[in-house]
Tab-separated table of C-alpha atoms in Angstrom:
chain	number	residue	atom	x	y	z
A	1	MET	CA	-31.131	-114.805	77.656
A	2	SER	CA	-30.813	-118.520	79.163
A	3	ASP	CA	-29.339	-118.865	83.378
A	4	GLU	CA	-27.117	-120.184	81.761
A	5	THR	CA	-25.973	-117.306	79.259
A	6	ALA	CA	-26.990	-114.401	82.741
A	7	SER	CA	-24.843	-116.694	84.731
A	8	ALA	CA	-21.901	-117.000	82.853
A	9	PRO	CA	-19.125	-115.356	84.985
A	10	PRO	CA	-17.938	-111.853	83.063
A	11	PRO	CA	-14.426	-112.020	80.092
A	12	ALA	CA	-11.208	-111.183	82.441
A	13	ARG	CA	-10.350	-108.508	81.972
A	14	ARG	CA	-6.234	-107.403	81.638
A	15	SER	CA	-5.124	-105.091	83.831
A	16	ALA	CA	-2.672	-101.888	81.641
A	17	GLY	CA	0.037	-102.325	83.874
A	18	THR	CA	-0.401	-105.763	82.840
A	19	GLY	CA	-0.384	-105.502	79.177
A	20	GLU	CA	2.996	-102.993	79.113
A	21	ARG	CA	5.168	-106.128	81.575
A	22	GLY	CA	4.276	-107.476	79.080
A	23	GLY	CA	5.606	-105.592	76.292
A	24	VAL	CA	8.821	-104.700	78.006
A	25	VAL	CA	9.066	-108.829	78.746
A	26	LEU	CA	9.445	-108.731	74.984
A	27	VAL	CA	10.958	-106.138	74.441
A	28	ILE	CA	13.943	-107.257	76.378
A	29	LEU	CA	13.748	-111.024	75.464
A	30	ALA	CA	14.696	-109.557	71.846
A	31	VAL	CA	16.663	-106.967	72.575
A	32	VAL	CA	18.350	-110.336	74.016
A	33	ALA	CA	18.549	-112.307	70.592
A	34	LEU	CA	19.416	-109.405	69.250
A	35	LEU	CA	22.968	-108.954	71.211
A	36	LEU	CA	23.484	-112.875	70.854
A	37	ILE	CA	23.681	-112.395	66.560
A	38	VAL	CA	24.942	-108.537	67.595
A	39	LEU	CA	27.917	-109.004	70.077
A	40	PRO	CA	30.173	-112.614	68.548
A	41	LEU	CA	29.842	-109.501	64.528
A	42	VAL	CA	31.151	-106.234	66.936
A	43	ALA	CA	33.607	-109.017	68.204
A	44	LEU	CA	35.174	-109.914	65.571
A	45	LEU	CA	36.220	-106.464	64.289
A	46	THR	CA	37.044	-105.058	66.581
A	47	GLN	CA	39.963	-107.725	66.872
A	48	VAL	CA	40.632	-106.619	63.674
A	49	ARG	CA	43.911	-104.515	63.589
A	50	TRP	CA	43.122	-102.347	60.673
A	51	GLY	CA	46.883	-101.283	60.538
A	52	SER	CA	48.286	-104.431	59.138
A	53	LEU	CA	45.061	-105.836	57.675
A	54	LEU	CA	46.251	-106.216	53.657
A	55	ASP	CA	49.238	-107.609	56.050
A	56	ASP	CA	47.161	-110.762	57.849
A	57	LEU	CA	44.642	-110.833	54.722
A	58	THR	CA	47.864	-111.741	52.922
A	59	THR	CA	49.013	-114.390	54.975
A	60	ALA	CA	45.349	-116.032	54.699
A	61	GLY	CA	45.841	-116.375	52.020
A	62	ALA	CA	42.900	-115.333	51.284
A	63	ARG	CA	42.995	-113.785	47.158
A	64	GLU	CA	43.206	-117.305	46.495
A	65	ALA	CA	40.503	-118.539	49.342
A	66	LEU	CA	37.985	-115.759	48.447
A	67	TRP	CA	39.014	-116.123	44.396
A	68	LEU	CA	37.586	-119.327	44.493
A	69	SER	CA	35.052	-119.030	47.204
A	70	LEU	CA	33.090	-116.553	44.728
A	71	ARG	CA	33.578	-118.613	41.806
A	72	THR	CA	32.259	-121.692	43.245
A	73	THR	CA	29.862	-120.496	44.974
A	74	VAL	CA	28.320	-118.483	42.243
A	75	THR	CA	28.951	-121.322	40.632
A	76	SER	CA	26.737	-123.846	43.332
A	77	ALA	CA	23.713	-120.930	43.380
A	78	LEU	CA	23.464	-121.307	39.642
A	79	LEU	CA	23.227	-125.063	39.521
A	80	ALA	CA	20.435	-125.115	42.822
A	81	SER	CA	18.091	-122.825	40.755
A	82	PHE	CA	18.748	-124.458	37.446
A	83	PHE	CA	18.283	-127.928	38.717
A	84	GLY	CA	16.119	-126.599	42.425
A	85	THR	CA	13.645	-124.778	39.847
A	86	PRO	CA	12.094	-127.852	38.311
A	87	LEU	CA	11.375	-129.556	41.405
A	88	ALA	CA	10.491	-127.347	43.666
A	89	TRP	CA	7.487	-126.244	40.559
A	90	TRP	CA	6.815	-130.491	41.125
A	91	LEU	CA	6.623	-130.704	44.920
A	92	SER	CA	4.192	-127.541	45.049
A	93	ARG	CA	2.402	-129.667	42.609
A	94	LEU	CA	2.583	-133.380	44.549
A	95	ARG	CA	-0.177	-134.234	47.373
A	96	GLY	CA	-0.337	-136.925	49.369
A	97	ARG	CA	2.574	-139.060	50.806
A	98	ALA	CA	4.345	-139.260	47.975
A	99	ALA	CA	5.133	-135.478	48.521
A	100	ALA	CA	5.679	-135.720	52.138
A	101	TRP	CA	8.115	-138.601	51.504
A	102	THR	CA	10.084	-136.713	48.633
A	103	ARG	CA	10.004	-133.413	50.595
A	104	ALA	CA	11.550	-135.388	53.865
A	105	VAL	CA	14.276	-135.517	51.140
A	106	VAL	CA	15.115	-132.854	50.144
A	107	THR	CA	15.832	-131.477	53.307
A	108	VAL	CA	17.916	-133.762	54.862
A	109	PRO	CA	20.514	-131.351	53.965
A	110	LEU	CA	20.053	-129.253	56.106
A	111	VAL	CA	19.951	-131.804	59.029
A	112	LEU	CA	22.296	-133.328	58.315
A	113	PRO	CA	25.949	-133.103	60.227
A	114	PRO	CA	28.071	-131.052	57.173
A	115	VAL	CA	31.261	-133.887	57.779
A	116	VAL	CA	28.032	-136.567	57.272
A	117	ALA	CA	26.892	-135.126	54.154
A	118	GLY	CA	30.928	-135.371	53.277
A	119	VAL	CA	31.243	-138.495	54.283
A	120	ALA	CA	27.826	-139.107	51.946
A	121	LEU	CA	30.270	-137.441	49.470
A	122	LEU	CA	32.709	-139.393	49.689
A	123	ASP	CA	30.912	-142.710	48.884
A	124	ALA	CA	28.929	-141.651	46.305
A	125	TRP	CA	31.896	-139.539	44.244
A	126	GLY	CA	35.186	-141.479	45.399
A	127	ARG	CA	37.343	-143.518	43.553
A	128	SER	CA	35.024	-146.668	44.940
A	129	GLY	CA	32.019	-144.551	45.489
A	130	LEU	CA	29.072	-145.483	44.249
A	131	LEU	CA	28.463	-143.291	40.576
A	132	GLY	CA	32.430	-142.320	40.681
A	133	ARG	CA	33.742	-146.153	39.991
A	134	ALA	CA	31.834	-145.728	37.037
A	135	VAL	CA	33.349	-142.043	36.363
A	136	THR	CA	36.810	-143.822	36.555
A	137	ALA	CA	35.434	-146.038	33.825
A	138	VAL	CA	34.668	-144.016	31.615
A	139	THR	CA	37.113	-141.252	31.827
A	140	GLY	CA	39.741	-142.968	33.337
A	141	GLU	CA	40.543	-140.672	36.309
A	142	PRO	CA	38.629	-140.264	39.420
A	143	VAL	CA	36.519	-136.387	39.855
A	144	PRO	CA	39.357	-134.736	40.160
A	145	TYR	CA	40.471	-132.617	43.736
A	146	SER	CA	40.314	-129.249	42.520
A	147	TRP	CA	37.478	-126.608	42.016
A	148	VAL	CA	34.754	-129.438	41.227
A	149	ARG	CA	34.680	-131.436	44.571
A	150	VAL	CA	34.136	-128.351	46.427
A	151	VAL	CA	30.703	-127.449	44.075
A	152	MET	CA	29.609	-130.821	44.250
A	153	ALA	CA	30.116	-130.511	48.632
A	154	GLU	CA	28.051	-126.610	47.749
A	155	THR	CA	25.231	-127.807	45.562
A	156	PHE	CA	24.469	-130.621	47.731
A	157	VAL	CA	23.890	-128.810	50.941
A	158	ALA	CA	23.064	-125.653	49.999
A	159	MET	CA	19.608	-127.165	46.924
A	160	PRO	CA	17.774	-127.249	49.575
A	161	PHE	CA	17.582	-123.828	51.121
A	162	PHE	CA	15.984	-122.930	47.413
A	163	VAL	CA	14.039	-125.157	46.539
A	164	LEU	CA	12.155	-124.772	49.613
A	165	VAL	CA	12.035	-120.781	49.167
A	166	ALA	CA	11.220	-121.428	45.887
A	167	GLU	CA	8.415	-123.971	46.450
A	168	GLY	CA	7.037	-121.873	48.466
A	169	ALA	CA	6.960	-119.328	46.087
A	170	PHE	CA	4.992	-121.410	44.110
A	171	ARG	CA	2.334	-122.679	46.190
A	172	GLY	CA	1.392	-119.491	46.269
A	173	LEU	CA	0.646	-118.691	42.843
A	174	ASP	CA	-3.248	-118.779	42.224
A	175	ALA	CA	-3.282	-121.883	40.240
A	176	ARG	CA	-5.578	-120.711	37.110
A	177	TRP	CA	-2.485	-119.087	35.583
A	178	SER	CA	-1.006	-122.329	35.094
A	179	ARG	CA	-4.780	-123.847	33.855
A	180	THR	CA	-4.871	-120.501	31.534
A	181	ALA	CA	-1.819	-121.641	30.126
A	182	GLU	CA	-3.153	-125.288	29.794
A	183	VAL	CA	-5.701	-124.656	28.217
A	184	LEU	CA	-4.031	-122.063	26.277
A	185	GLY	CA	-1.997	-125.563	24.440
A	186	ALA	CA	0.892	-124.152	26.161
A	187	SER	CA	3.220	-126.829	27.347
A	188	ARG	CA	4.724	-127.385	31.357
A	189	TRP	CA	8.174	-126.044	30.298
A	190	PHE	CA	6.673	-123.524	28.565
A	191	THR	CA	4.954	-122.504	31.293
A	192	LEU	CA	7.157	-123.218	33.690
A	193	ARG	CA	9.476	-120.257	31.576
A	194	HIS	CA	7.338	-117.844	30.167
A	195	VAL	CA	4.439	-117.707	33.115
A	196	LEU	CA	5.326	-120.134	36.724
A	197	VAL	CA	9.091	-118.077	36.929
A	198	PRO	CA	8.647	-114.484	36.329
A	199	MET	CA	5.695	-114.627	38.569
A	200	THR	CA	7.600	-116.485	41.228
A	201	LEU	CA	11.100	-113.995	40.912
A	202	PRO	CA	11.635	-112.392	44.530
A	203	GLY	CA	10.981	-116.583	45.711
A	204	LEU	CA	13.133	-117.501	43.712
A	205	LEU	CA	15.882	-114.922	43.957
A	206	ALA	CA	15.503	-114.644	47.832
A	207	GLY	CA	16.041	-118.700	47.611
A	208	LEU	CA	19.427	-118.223	45.144
A	209	THR	CA	20.645	-115.775	47.662
A	210	LEU	CA	19.688	-118.470	50.455
A	211	ALA	CA	21.808	-120.984	49.039
A	212	TRP	CA	25.366	-118.426	48.126
A	213	ALA	CA	24.911	-117.441	51.314
A	214	ARG	CA	24.896	-121.615	52.757
A	215	ALA	CA	27.863	-122.324	50.075
A	216	PHE	CA	29.576	-119.404	51.319
A	217	GLY	CA	29.473	-120.086	54.973
A	218	GLU	CA	30.387	-124.710	53.849
A	219	PHE	CA	33.379	-125.697	56.144
A	220	GLY	CA	32.053	-129.610	57.046
A	221	ALA	CA	31.219	-131.364	53.881
A	222	THR	CA	34.051	-129.883	51.347
A	223	ILE	CA	37.065	-130.158	53.965
A	224	THR	CA	35.828	-134.273	53.753
A	225	PHE	CA	35.728	-134.607	50.558
A	226	ALA	CA	37.408	-132.509	48.327
A	227	GLY	CA	40.572	-131.287	50.757
A	228	SER	CA	41.990	-128.078	52.007
A	229	TYR	CA	44.368	-127.010	49.010
A	230	PRO	CA	45.984	-123.631	48.216
A	231	GLY	CA	44.722	-122.499	45.618
A	232	ARG	CA	42.278	-125.714	43.759
A	233	THR	CA	39.491	-127.019	47.256
A	234	GLN	CA	40.986	-124.568	50.018
A	235	THR	CA	37.824	-121.890	50.305
A	236	GLY	CA	36.978	-118.885	52.791
A	237	PRO	CA	36.543	-121.324	56.122
A	238	LEU	CA	39.073	-123.359	54.686
A	239	ALA	CA	41.601	-120.650	53.982
A	240	VAL	CA	40.507	-119.226	58.479
A	241	TYR	CA	40.602	-122.243	59.845
A	242	GLN	CA	43.777	-122.431	58.462
A	243	ALA	CA	45.403	-119.291	59.268
A	244	LEU	CA	44.197	-120.204	63.314
A	245	ASP	CA	47.524	-122.567	63.669
A	246	ILE	CA	49.485	-119.167	61.571
A	247	SER	CA	48.188	-115.850	63.112
A	248	GLN	CA	45.447	-115.317	64.658
A	249	ASP	CA	45.039	-111.427	63.214
A	250	ALA	CA	45.681	-113.322	60.207
A	251	ALA	CA	42.232	-115.591	60.274
A	252	THR	CA	40.028	-113.043	61.962
A	253	ALA	CA	41.247	-110.241	59.003
A	254	LEU	CA	39.646	-112.938	56.851
A	255	ALA	CA	36.457	-113.805	58.988
A	256	ALA	CA	36.303	-110.279	58.816
A	257	LEU	CA	36.799	-109.347	55.764
A	258	MET	CA	34.214	-112.890	54.262
A	259	LEU	CA	31.457	-111.187	56.713
A	260	ALA	CA	31.887	-107.231	54.991
A	261	LEU	CA	31.108	-109.277	51.519
A	262	CYS	CA	28.289	-111.220	52.969
A	263	VAL	CA	26.814	-108.176	54.651
A	264	VAL	CA	26.653	-106.314	50.927
A	265	LEU	CA	25.461	-108.687	48.995
A	266	LEU	CA	22.362	-109.237	51.219
A	267	ALA	CA	22.490	-105.884	51.150
A	268	LEU	CA	21.848	-104.894	47.477
A	269	LEU	CA	19.699	-108.239	47.792
A	270	ARG	CA	17.594	-107.137	50.231
A	271	GLY	CA	14.756	-105.764	47.413
A	272	HIS	CA	14.380	-109.355	46.514
A	273	TRP	CA	14.704	-111.590	48.938
A	274	VAL	CA	12.183	-109.177	51.196
A	275	GLY	CA	9.962	-109.068	48.307
A	276	ALA	CA	9.226	-112.591	48.742
A	277	GLY	CA	7.394	-112.491	52.313
A	278	GLY	CA	5.611	-109.263	51.258
A	279	GLU	CA	5.612	-106.187	49.700
A	280	ARG	CA	8.826	-104.880	49.178
A	281	ARG	CA	11.425	-101.418	50.902
């Protein structure tokens, strides 16, 4: 044994009391974090007038708003997955500076303020927008203030969620699967459809769930780009906002119903989005 080794101080031992205190602190912090999430939801449910729930929902225009929300968010999530899957696959294969910049552009809607996203959509697809002028020239009409604009806004803000999760799923695959398919003569499109997508399905479903949830809660970009016209562009979140000017009880009832829908859907899909990150239960 060398002199340096012999003179080294013995490793410090943590006392059992210090470890227990650290564990207690972690538990306290975890409980506080959980309460910060749960308490507002519980408070919302406690304020619902259950005896007059149906009347309050009618006042808030719940049926039309929720039907529009479900129709547009499902459409947006499907569009995000249809176009986002090839994009995620491509990003998973890119390397170097090009990959970093492309990924940064794709994730911009995640951090962009929703109203700014709405302004950007107006500048792109509005009557005098970059692409809106071309649409008007071809069809004679601008992009209509209808559910189409709602879908465009929701897809814009929701697609990055799908792409990031799907890219992670593709990166997690063994590259030998793709190389084997190519050696056997399969095209990239065939490999993506029949090899990679089935193998990454839990991750893709997780991305689809997150994209739908983001679209379901979208507010700022939608009201800026599509407006809030009952029966045409007024989704659930917009109806809640408008109901606040009419009746607090109506707004609370509709908000509680939307909360219930989110919880039910996430519970039904739990096996898929948990399976994306680990073992299914």
